[in-house]
Short mmCIF file of C-alpha atoms in Angstrom, two decimals:
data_model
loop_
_atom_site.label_atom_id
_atom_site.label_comp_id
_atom_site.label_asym_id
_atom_site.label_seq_id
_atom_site.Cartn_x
_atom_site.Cartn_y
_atom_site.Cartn_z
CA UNK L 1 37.73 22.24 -14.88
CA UNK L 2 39.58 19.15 -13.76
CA UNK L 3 38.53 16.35 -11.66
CA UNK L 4 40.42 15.08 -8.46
CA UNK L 5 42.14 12.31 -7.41
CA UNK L 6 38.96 11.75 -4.65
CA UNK L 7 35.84 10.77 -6.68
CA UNK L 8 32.73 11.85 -5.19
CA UNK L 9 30.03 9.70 -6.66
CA UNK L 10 26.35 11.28 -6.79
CA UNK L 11 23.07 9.97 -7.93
CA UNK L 12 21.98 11.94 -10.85
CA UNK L 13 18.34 11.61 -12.85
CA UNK L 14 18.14 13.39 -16.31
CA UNK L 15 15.75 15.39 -16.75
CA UNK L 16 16.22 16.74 -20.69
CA UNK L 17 17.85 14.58 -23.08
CA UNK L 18 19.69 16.79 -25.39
CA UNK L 19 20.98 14.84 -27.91
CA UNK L 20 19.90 12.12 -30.82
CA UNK L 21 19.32 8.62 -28.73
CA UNK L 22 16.40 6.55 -27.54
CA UNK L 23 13.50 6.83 -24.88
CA UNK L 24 13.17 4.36 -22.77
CA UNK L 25 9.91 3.26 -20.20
CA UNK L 26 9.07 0.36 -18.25
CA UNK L 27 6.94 -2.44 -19.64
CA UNK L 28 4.66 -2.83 -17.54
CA UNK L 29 2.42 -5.80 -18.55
CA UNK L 30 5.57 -8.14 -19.16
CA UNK L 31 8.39 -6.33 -16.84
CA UNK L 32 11.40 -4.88 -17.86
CA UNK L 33 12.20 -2.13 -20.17
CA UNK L 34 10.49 -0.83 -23.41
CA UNK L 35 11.69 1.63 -26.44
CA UNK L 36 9.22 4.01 -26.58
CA UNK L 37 10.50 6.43 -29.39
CA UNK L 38 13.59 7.73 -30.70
CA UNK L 39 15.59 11.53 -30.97
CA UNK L 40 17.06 12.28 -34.02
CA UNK L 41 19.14 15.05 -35.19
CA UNK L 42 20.55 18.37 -32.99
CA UNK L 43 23.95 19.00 -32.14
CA UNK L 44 25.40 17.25 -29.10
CA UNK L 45 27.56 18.86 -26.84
CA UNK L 46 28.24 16.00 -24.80
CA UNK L 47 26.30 16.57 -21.78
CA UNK L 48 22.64 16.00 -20.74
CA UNK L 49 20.73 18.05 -18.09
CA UNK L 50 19.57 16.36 -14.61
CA UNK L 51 19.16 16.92 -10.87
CA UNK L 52 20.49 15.71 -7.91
CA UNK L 53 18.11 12.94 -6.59
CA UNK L 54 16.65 13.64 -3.02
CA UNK L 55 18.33 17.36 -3.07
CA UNK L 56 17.02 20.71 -1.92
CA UNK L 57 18.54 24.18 -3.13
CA UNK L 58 17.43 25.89 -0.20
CA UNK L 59 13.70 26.85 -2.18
CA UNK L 60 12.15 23.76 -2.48
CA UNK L 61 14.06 22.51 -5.81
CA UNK L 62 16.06 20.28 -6.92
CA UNK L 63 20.11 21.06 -7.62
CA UNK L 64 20.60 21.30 -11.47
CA UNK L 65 23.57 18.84 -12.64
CA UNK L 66 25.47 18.86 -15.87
CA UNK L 67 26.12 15.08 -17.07
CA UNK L 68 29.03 14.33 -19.17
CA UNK L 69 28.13 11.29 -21.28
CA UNK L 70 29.66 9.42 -24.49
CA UNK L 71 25.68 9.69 -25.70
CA UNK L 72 23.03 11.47 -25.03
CA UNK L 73 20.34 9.29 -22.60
CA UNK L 74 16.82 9.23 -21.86
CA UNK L 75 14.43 11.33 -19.35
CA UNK L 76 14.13 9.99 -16.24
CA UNK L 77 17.47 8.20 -16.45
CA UNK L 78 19.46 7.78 -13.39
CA UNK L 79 22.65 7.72 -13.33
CA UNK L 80 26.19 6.93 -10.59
CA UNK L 81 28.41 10.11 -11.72
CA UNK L 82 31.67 11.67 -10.57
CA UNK L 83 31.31 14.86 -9.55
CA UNK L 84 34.08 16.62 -10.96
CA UNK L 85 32.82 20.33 -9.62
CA UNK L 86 30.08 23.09 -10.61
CA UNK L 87 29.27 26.70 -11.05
CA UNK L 88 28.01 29.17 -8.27
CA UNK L 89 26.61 32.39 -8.62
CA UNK L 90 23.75 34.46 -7.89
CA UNK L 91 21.28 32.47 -9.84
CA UNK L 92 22.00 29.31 -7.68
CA UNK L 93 24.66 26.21 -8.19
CA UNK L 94 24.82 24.15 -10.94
CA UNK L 95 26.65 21.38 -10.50
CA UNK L 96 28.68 19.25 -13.15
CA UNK L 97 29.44 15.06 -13.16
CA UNK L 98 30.45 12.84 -15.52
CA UNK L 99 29.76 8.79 -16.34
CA UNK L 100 33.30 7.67 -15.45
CA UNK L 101 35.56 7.43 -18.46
CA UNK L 102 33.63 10.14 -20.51
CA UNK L 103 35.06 13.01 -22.14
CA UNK L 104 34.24 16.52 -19.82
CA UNK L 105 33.04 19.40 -22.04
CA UNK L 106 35.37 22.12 -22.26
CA UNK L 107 33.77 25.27 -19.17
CA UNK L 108 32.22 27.48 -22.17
CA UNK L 109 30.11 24.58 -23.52
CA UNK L 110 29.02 23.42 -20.00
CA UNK L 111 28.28 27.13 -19.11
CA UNK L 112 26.10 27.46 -22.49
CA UNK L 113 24.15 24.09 -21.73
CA UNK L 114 24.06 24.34 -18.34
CA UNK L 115 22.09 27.83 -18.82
CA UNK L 116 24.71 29.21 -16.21
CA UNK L 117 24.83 32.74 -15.45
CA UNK L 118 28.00 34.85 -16.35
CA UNK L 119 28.38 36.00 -12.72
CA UNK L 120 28.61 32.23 -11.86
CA UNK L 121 31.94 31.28 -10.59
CA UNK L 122 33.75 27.68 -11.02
CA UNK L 123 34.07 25.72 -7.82
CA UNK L 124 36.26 22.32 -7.86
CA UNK L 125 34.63 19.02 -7.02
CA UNK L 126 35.54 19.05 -3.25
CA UNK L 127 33.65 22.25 -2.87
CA UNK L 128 30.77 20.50 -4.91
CA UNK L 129 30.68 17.73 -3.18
CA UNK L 130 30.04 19.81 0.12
CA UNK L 131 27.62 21.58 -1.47
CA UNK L 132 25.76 18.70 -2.85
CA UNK L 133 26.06 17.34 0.64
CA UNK L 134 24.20 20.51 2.13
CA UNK L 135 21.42 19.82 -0.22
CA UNK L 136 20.59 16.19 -0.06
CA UNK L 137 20.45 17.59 3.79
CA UNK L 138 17.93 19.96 3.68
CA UNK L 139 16.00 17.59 1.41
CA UNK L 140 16.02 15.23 4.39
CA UNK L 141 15.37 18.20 7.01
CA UNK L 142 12.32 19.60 4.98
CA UNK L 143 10.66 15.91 4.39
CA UNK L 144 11.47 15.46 8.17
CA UNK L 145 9.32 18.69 8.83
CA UNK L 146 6.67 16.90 6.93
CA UNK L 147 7.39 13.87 8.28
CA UNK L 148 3.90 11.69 9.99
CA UNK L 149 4.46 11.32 13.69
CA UNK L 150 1.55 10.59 15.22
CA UNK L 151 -2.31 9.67 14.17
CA UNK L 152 -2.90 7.75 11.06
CA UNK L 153 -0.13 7.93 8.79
CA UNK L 154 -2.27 7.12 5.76
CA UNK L 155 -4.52 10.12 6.58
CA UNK L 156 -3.50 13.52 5.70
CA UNK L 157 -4.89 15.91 8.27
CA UNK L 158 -7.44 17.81 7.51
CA UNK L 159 -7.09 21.44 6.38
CA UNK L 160 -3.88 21.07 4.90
CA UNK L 161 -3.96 22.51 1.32
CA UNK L 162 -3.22 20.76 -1.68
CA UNK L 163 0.47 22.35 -2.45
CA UNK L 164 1.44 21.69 1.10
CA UNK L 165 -0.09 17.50 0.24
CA UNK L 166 2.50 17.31 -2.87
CA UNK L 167 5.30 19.10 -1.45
CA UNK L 168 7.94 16.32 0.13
CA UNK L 169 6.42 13.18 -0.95
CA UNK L 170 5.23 12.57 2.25
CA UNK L 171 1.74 11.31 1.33
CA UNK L 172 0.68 9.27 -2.35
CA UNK L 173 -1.53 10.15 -4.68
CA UNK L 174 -3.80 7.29 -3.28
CA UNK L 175 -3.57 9.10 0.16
CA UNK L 176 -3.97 12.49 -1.39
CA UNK L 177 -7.09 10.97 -3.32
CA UNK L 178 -8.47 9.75 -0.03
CA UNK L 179 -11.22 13.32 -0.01
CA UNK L 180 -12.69 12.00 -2.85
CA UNK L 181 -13.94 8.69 -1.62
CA UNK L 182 -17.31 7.96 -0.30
CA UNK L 183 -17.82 8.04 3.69
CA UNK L 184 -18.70 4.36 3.50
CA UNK L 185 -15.34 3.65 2.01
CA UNK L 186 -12.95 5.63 4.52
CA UNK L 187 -14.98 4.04 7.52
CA UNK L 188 -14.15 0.62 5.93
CA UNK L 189 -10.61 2.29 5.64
CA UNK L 190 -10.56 2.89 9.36
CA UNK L 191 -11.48 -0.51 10.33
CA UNK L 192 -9.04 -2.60 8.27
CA UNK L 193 -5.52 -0.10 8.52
CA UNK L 194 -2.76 -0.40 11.01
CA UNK L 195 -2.37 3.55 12.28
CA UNK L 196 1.27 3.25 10.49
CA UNK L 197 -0.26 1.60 7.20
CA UNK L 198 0.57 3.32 3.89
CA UNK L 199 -1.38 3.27 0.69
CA UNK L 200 0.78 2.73 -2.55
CA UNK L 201 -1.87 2.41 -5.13
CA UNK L 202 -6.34 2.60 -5.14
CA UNK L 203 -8.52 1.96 -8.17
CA UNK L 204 -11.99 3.24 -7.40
CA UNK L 205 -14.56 0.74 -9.24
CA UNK L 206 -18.09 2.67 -10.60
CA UNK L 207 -21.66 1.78 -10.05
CA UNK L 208 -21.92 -0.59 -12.46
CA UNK L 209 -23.84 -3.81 -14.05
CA UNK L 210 -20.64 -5.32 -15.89
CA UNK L 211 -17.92 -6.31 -12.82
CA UNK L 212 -17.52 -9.03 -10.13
CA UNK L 213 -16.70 -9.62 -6.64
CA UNK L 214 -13.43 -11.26 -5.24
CA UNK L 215 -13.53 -15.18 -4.55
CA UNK L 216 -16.20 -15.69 -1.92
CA UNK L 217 -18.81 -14.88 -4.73
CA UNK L 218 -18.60 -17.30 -7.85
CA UNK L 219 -19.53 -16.29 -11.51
CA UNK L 220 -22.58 -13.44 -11.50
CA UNK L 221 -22.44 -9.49 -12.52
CA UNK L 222 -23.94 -6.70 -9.80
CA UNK L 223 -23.80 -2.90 -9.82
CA UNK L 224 -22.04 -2.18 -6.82
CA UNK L 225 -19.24 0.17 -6.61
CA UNK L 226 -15.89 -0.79 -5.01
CA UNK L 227 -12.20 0.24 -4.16
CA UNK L 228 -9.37 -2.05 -4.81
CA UNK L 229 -6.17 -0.82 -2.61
CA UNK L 230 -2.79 -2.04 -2.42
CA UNK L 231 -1.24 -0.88 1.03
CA UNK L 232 2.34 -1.67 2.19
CA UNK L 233 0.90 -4.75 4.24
CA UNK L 234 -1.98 -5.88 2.32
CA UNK L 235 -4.36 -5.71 -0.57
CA UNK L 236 -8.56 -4.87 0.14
CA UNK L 237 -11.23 -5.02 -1.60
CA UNK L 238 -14.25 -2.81 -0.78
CA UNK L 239 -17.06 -3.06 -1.97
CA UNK L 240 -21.32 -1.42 -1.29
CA UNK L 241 -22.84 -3.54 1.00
CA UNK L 242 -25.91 -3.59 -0.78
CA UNK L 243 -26.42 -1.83 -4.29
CA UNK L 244 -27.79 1.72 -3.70
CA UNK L 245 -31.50 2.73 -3.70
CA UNK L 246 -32.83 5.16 -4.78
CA UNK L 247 -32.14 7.45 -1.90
CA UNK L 248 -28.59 6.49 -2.11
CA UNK L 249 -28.23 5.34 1.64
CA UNK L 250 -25.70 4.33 2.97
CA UNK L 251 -25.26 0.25 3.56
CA UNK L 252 -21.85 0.18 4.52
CA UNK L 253 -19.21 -2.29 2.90
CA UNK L 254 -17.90 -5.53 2.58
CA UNK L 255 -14.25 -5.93 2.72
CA UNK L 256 -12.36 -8.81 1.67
CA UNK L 257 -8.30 -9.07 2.38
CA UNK L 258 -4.80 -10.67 1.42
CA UNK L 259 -1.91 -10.14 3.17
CA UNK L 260 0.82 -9.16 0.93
CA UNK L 261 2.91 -11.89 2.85
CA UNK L 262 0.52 -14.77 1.42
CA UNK L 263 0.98 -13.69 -2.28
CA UNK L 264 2.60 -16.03 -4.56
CA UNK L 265 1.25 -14.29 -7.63
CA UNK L 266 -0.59 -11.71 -9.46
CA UNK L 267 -1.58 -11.24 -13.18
CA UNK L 268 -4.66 -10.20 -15.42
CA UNK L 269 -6.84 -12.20 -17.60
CA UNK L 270 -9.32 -10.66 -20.20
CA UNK L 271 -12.91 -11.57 -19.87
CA UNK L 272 -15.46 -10.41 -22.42
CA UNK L 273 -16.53 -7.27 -20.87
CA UNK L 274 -14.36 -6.47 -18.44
CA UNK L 275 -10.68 -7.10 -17.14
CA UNK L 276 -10.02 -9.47 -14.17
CA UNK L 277 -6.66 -8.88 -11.66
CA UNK L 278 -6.06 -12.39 -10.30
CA UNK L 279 -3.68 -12.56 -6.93
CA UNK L 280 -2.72 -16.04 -6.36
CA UNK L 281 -2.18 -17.36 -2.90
CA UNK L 282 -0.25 -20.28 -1.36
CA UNK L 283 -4.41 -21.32 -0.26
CA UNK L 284 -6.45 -20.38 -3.53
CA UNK L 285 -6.89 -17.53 -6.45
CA UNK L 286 -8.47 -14.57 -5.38
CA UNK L 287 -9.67 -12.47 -7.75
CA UNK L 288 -11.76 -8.83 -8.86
CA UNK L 289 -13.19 -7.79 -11.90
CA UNK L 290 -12.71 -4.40 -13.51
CA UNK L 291 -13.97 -2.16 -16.42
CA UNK L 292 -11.88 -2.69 -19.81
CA UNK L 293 -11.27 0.92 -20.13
CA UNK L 294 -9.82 1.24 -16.89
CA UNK L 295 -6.81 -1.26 -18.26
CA UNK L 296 -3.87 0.99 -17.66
CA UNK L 297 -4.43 1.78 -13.68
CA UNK L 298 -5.18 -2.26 -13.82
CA UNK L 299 -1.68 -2.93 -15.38
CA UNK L 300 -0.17 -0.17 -13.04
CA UNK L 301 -1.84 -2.27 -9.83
CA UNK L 302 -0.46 -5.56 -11.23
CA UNK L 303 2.97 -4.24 -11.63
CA UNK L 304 3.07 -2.49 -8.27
CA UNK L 305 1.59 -5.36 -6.39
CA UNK L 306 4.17 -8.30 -8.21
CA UNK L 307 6.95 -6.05 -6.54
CA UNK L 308 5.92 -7.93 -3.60
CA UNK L 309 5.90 -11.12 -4.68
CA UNK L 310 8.47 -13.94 -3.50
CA UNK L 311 10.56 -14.10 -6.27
CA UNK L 312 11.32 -10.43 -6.06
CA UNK L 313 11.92 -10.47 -2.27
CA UNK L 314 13.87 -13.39 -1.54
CA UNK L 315 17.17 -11.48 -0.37
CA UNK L 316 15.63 -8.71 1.26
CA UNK L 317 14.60 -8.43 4.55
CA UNK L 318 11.23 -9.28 6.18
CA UNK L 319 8.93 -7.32 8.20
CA UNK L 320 7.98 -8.68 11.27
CA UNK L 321 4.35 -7.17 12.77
CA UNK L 322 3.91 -6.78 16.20
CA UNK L 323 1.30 -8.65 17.96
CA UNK L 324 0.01 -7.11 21.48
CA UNK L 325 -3.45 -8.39 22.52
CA UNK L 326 -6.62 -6.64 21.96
CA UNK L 327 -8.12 -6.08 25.44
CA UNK L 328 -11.40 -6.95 25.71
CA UNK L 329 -13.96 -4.29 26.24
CA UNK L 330 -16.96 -5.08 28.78
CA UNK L 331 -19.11 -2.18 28.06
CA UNK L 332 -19.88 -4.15 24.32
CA UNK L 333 -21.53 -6.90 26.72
CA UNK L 334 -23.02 -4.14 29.63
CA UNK L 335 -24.53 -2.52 27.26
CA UNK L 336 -26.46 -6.12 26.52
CA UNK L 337 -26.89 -6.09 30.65
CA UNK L 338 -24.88 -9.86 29.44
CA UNK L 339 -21.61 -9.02 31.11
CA UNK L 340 -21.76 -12.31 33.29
CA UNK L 341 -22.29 -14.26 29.94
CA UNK L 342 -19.75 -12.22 28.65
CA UNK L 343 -17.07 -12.90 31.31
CA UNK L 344 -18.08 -17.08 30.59
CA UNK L 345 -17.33 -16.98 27.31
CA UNK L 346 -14.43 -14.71 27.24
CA UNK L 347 -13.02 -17.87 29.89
CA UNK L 348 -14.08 -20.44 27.66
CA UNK L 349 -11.80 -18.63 24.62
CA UNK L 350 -8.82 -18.41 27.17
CA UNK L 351 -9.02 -22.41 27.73
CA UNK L 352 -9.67 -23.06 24.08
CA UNK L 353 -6.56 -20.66 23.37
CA UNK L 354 -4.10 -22.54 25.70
CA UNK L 355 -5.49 -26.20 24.32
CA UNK L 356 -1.54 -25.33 22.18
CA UNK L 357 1.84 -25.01 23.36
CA UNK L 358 2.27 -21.38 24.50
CA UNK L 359 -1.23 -20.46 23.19
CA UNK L 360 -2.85 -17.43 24.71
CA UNK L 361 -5.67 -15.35 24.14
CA UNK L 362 -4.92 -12.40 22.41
CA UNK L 363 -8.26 -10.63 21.27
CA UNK L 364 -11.86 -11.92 22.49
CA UNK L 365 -15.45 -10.03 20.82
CA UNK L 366 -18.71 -10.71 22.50
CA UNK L 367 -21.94 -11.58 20.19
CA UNK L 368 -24.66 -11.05 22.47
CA UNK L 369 -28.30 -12.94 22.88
CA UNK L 370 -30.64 -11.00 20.70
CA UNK L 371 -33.92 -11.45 18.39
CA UNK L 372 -32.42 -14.38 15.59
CA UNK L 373 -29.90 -15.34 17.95
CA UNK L 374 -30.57 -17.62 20.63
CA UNK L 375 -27.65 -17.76 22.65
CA UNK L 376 -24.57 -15.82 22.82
CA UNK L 377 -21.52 -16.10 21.01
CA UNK L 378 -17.58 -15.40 21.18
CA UNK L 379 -15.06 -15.27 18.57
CA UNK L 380 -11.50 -15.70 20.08
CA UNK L 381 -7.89 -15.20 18.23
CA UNK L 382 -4.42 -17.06 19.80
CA UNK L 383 -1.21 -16.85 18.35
CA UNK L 384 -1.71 -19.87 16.07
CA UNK L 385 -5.89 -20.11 15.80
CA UNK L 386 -9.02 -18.08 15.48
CA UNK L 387 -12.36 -19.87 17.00
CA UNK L 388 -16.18 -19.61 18.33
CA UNK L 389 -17.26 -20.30 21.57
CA UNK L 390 -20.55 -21.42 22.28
CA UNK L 391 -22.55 -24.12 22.26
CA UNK L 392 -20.97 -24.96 19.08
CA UNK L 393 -17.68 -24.54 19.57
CA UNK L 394 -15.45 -24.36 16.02
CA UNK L 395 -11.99 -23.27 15.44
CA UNK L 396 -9.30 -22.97 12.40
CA UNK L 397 -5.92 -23.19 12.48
CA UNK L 398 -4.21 -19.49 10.78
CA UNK L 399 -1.85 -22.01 8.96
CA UNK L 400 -5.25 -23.14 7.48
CA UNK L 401 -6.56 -19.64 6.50
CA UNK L 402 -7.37 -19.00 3.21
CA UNK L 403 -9.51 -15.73 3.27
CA UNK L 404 -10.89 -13.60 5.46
CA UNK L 405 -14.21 -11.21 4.88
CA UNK L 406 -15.72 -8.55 6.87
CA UNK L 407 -19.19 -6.64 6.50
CA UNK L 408 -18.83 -3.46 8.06
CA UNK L 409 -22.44 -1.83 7.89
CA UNK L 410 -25.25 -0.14 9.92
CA UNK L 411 -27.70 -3.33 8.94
CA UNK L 412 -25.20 -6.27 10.57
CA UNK L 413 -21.16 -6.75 11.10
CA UNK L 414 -19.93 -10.16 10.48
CA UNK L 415 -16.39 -11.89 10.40
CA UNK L 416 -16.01 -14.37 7.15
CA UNK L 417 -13.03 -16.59 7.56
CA UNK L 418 -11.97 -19.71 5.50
CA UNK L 419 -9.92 -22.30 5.57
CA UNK L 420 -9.18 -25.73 3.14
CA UNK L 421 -12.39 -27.18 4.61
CA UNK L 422 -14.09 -25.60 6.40
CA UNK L 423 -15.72 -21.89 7.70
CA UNK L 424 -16.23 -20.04 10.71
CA UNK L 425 -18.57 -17.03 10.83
CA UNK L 426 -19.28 -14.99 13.70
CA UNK L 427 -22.08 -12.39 13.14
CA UNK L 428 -22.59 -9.29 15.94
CA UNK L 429 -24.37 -6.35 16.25
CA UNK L 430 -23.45 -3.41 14.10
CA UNK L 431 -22.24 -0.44 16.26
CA UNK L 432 -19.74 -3.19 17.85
CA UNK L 433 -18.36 -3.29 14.30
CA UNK L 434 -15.09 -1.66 15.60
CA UNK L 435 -14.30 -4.61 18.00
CA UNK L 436 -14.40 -6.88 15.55
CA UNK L 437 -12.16 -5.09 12.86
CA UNK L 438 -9.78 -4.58 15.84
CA UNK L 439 -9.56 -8.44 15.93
CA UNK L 440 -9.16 -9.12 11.87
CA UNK L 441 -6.10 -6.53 11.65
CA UNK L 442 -4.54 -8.58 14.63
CA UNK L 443 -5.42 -11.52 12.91
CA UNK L 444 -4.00 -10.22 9.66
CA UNK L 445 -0.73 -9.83 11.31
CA UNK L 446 -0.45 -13.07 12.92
CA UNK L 447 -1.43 -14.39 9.51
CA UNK L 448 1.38 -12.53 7.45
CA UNK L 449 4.16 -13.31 10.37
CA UNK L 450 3.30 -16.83 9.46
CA UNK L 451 5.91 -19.40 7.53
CA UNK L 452 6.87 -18.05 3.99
CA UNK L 453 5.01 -18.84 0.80
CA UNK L 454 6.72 -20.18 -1.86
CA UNK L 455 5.94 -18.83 -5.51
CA UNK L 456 3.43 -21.17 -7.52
CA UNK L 457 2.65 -21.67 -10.56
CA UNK L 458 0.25 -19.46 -12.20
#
């Protein structure tokens, strides 16, 4: 089998290392790479098995490569290889590359490692490369079949079985996880995702006496349980409301949020009794405390979530979130029988909007007059500021944010938002929760469209 004059380079992982050599893995408490072991002995033929990455055979697998090398590799290596042709038969295609300027195995030894049948036929490396064409096509057509086109991409439908979840890599195992969680949880979930969001990594925290909440509480233990998630856009941290009684009711959750935009960066320190994962923003150190003997999924979220930081992104480009106003719902205030008030204060947040150049107001939630409130309330959002209206009118600059809190439960709903010096809090009734969270994901967007942080020292 001879190669032509036309390479055809293909993208080829290994998937058994036949020969002596070393394994290889990430490191992934300092970064980079890490010997993990090494192969000794065996007879090497000169070629390692693999598969063509992002290929489909036609039954859901990957295409089987022979890879030519001057020494055996590691599993999970990936490797830029000339194609230099392949075997067909009735058993399926093999096909056969080589790391430029290695020595090709003569057919019988490629046939005898490649486990091809002796029906198979030799095909050259134009014919190949067709072939291996075909397949990383499929591949695409059967993960477009699978592809998310409507509702919330984060959300596998229900009813779909668990084969059908894995097959494709359309969903990740935090999204395939999602089942497990507590109702309390995937309401919170609801409130805080864009539709299009899509979770990367989740550790789910225990009922427990030994870990802490993010910034906005200092020092102190309590037993609540939480989920820490890293999304494409942001990191959350959810946590009970309240710690469970007895008849394990359900309080709801507080959520606490940093756009992955504001991170400058992310590491873990060890406490005593438990593990704390410390993301470091251009406004302050946010931070959530963990079990010890959940370390590795702690490592795995620090690694994951420093892929996003600054120094890792500065030649790539940046998303841009869209930013269409919230319309402002009257029922929230007829249901009150306050829509007049309503309509007063939703005026008075479109005058304190345009105070700024080409300010607007872009999302407006009513706080009506109620037993422990006096007089009614509005929290307003413009492209550059988030305020109150009322008779104490307050407002905060988004270049100013630092954090931003929620409580999304059946007792109260409240927005928590801080800046350098000072804090704004807007408390409303419960089942109006959904207003509000429609506001905070705006204003998380506004937030991470903001001017870019630059890394800090941590």
């Amino acid at each position: 089998m001879t190669a032509t004059h036309s390479r055809h380079i293909v993208l080829v992982e290994v998937e058994e290392a036949l020969g002596p050599g070393l394994d290889y893995g990430r490191d992934l408490e300092h970064g980079g790479i890490v010997v993990r072991g090494a192969r000794g002995g065996g007879l090497w033929l000169g070629a390692d098995r693999g598969f063509l990455v992002d290929s489909d055979d036609g039954h859901g697998r990957e295409v089987p490569v022979l890879v030519a090398l001057p020494a055996s590799s590691f599993v999970g290596a990936r490797i830029d290889a000339e194609l230099v042709g392949g075997f067909s038969g009735g058993a399926g295609l093999v096909l056969v590359a080589r790391l430029p300027g290695a020595t090709l195995p003569v057919d019988a030894v490629l046939r005898a490692v490649g486990r091809v049948s002796p029906d198979a036929t030799r095909i050259d490396a134009g014919r190949a490369s067709e072939r291996a064409s075909a397949a990383r096509r499929a591949f695409r057509e059967r993960r477009g079949r699978g592809r998310i086109t409507g509702g919330l991409a984060w959300r596998p439908p229900e009813g779909m079985s668990a084969e059908a979840l894995r097959s494709g890599g359309v969903y990740s195992k935090a999204e395939r996880s999602l089942d497990r969680l507590p109702p309390r949880f995937l309401r919170g979930l609801e409130g805080m995702l864009d539709p299009d969001e899509r979770l990367h990594y989740s550790i789910e925290r225990p009922w427990r006496s030994d870990a802490g909440l993010l910034t906005r509480v200092g020092g102190g233990r309590d037993h609540r349980s939480g989920l820490l998630l890293l999304t494409d856009r942001e990191v959350l941290w959810l946590v009970d409301h309240t710690n469970p009684d007895s008849f394990l009711f359900d309080w709801g959750v507080d959520v606490d949020m940093v756009p992955i935009e504001q991170l400058t960066g992310v590491r873990v320190e060890d406490e005593r009794d438990a593990l704390r994962l410390v993301l470091q923003t251009q406004g302050g150190r946010h931070s959530v405390a963990l079990p010890v003997e959940m370390e590795a999924e702690v490592r795995v979220f620090e690694s994951l979530t420093s892929s996003f930081l600054p120094e890792r992104n500065r030649e790539r480009l940046r998303r841009v979130y869209t930013t269409e106003a919230v319309e402002f719902v009257e029922e929230t205030a007829e249901r009150f029988r306050q829509l007049d008030e309503a309509r007063t204060l939703r005026e008075a947040a479109r005058r304190a909007a345009a105070r700024r150049e080409a300010g607007q107001l872009l999302a407006f939630v009513y706080s009506p007059r109620r037993e422990g409130q006096r007089q009614p309330l509005g929290l307003w959002l413009s492209p550059a500021e988030v305020g109150v209206v009322g008779p104490r009118p307050e407002r905060l600059s988004l270049c100013d944010l630092r954090s931003v809190g929620m409580v999304l439960s059946p007792l109260i709903a409240r927005v928590t938002l801080r800046g350098s010096s000072r804090t704004l809090t807007f408390t409303y009734p419960a089942p109006l929760a959904v207003h509000g969270a429609a506001l905070v994901r705006l204003l998380r967007r506004l937030w991470a469209n903001g001017p870019r942080v630059e890394p800090s020292a941590t």
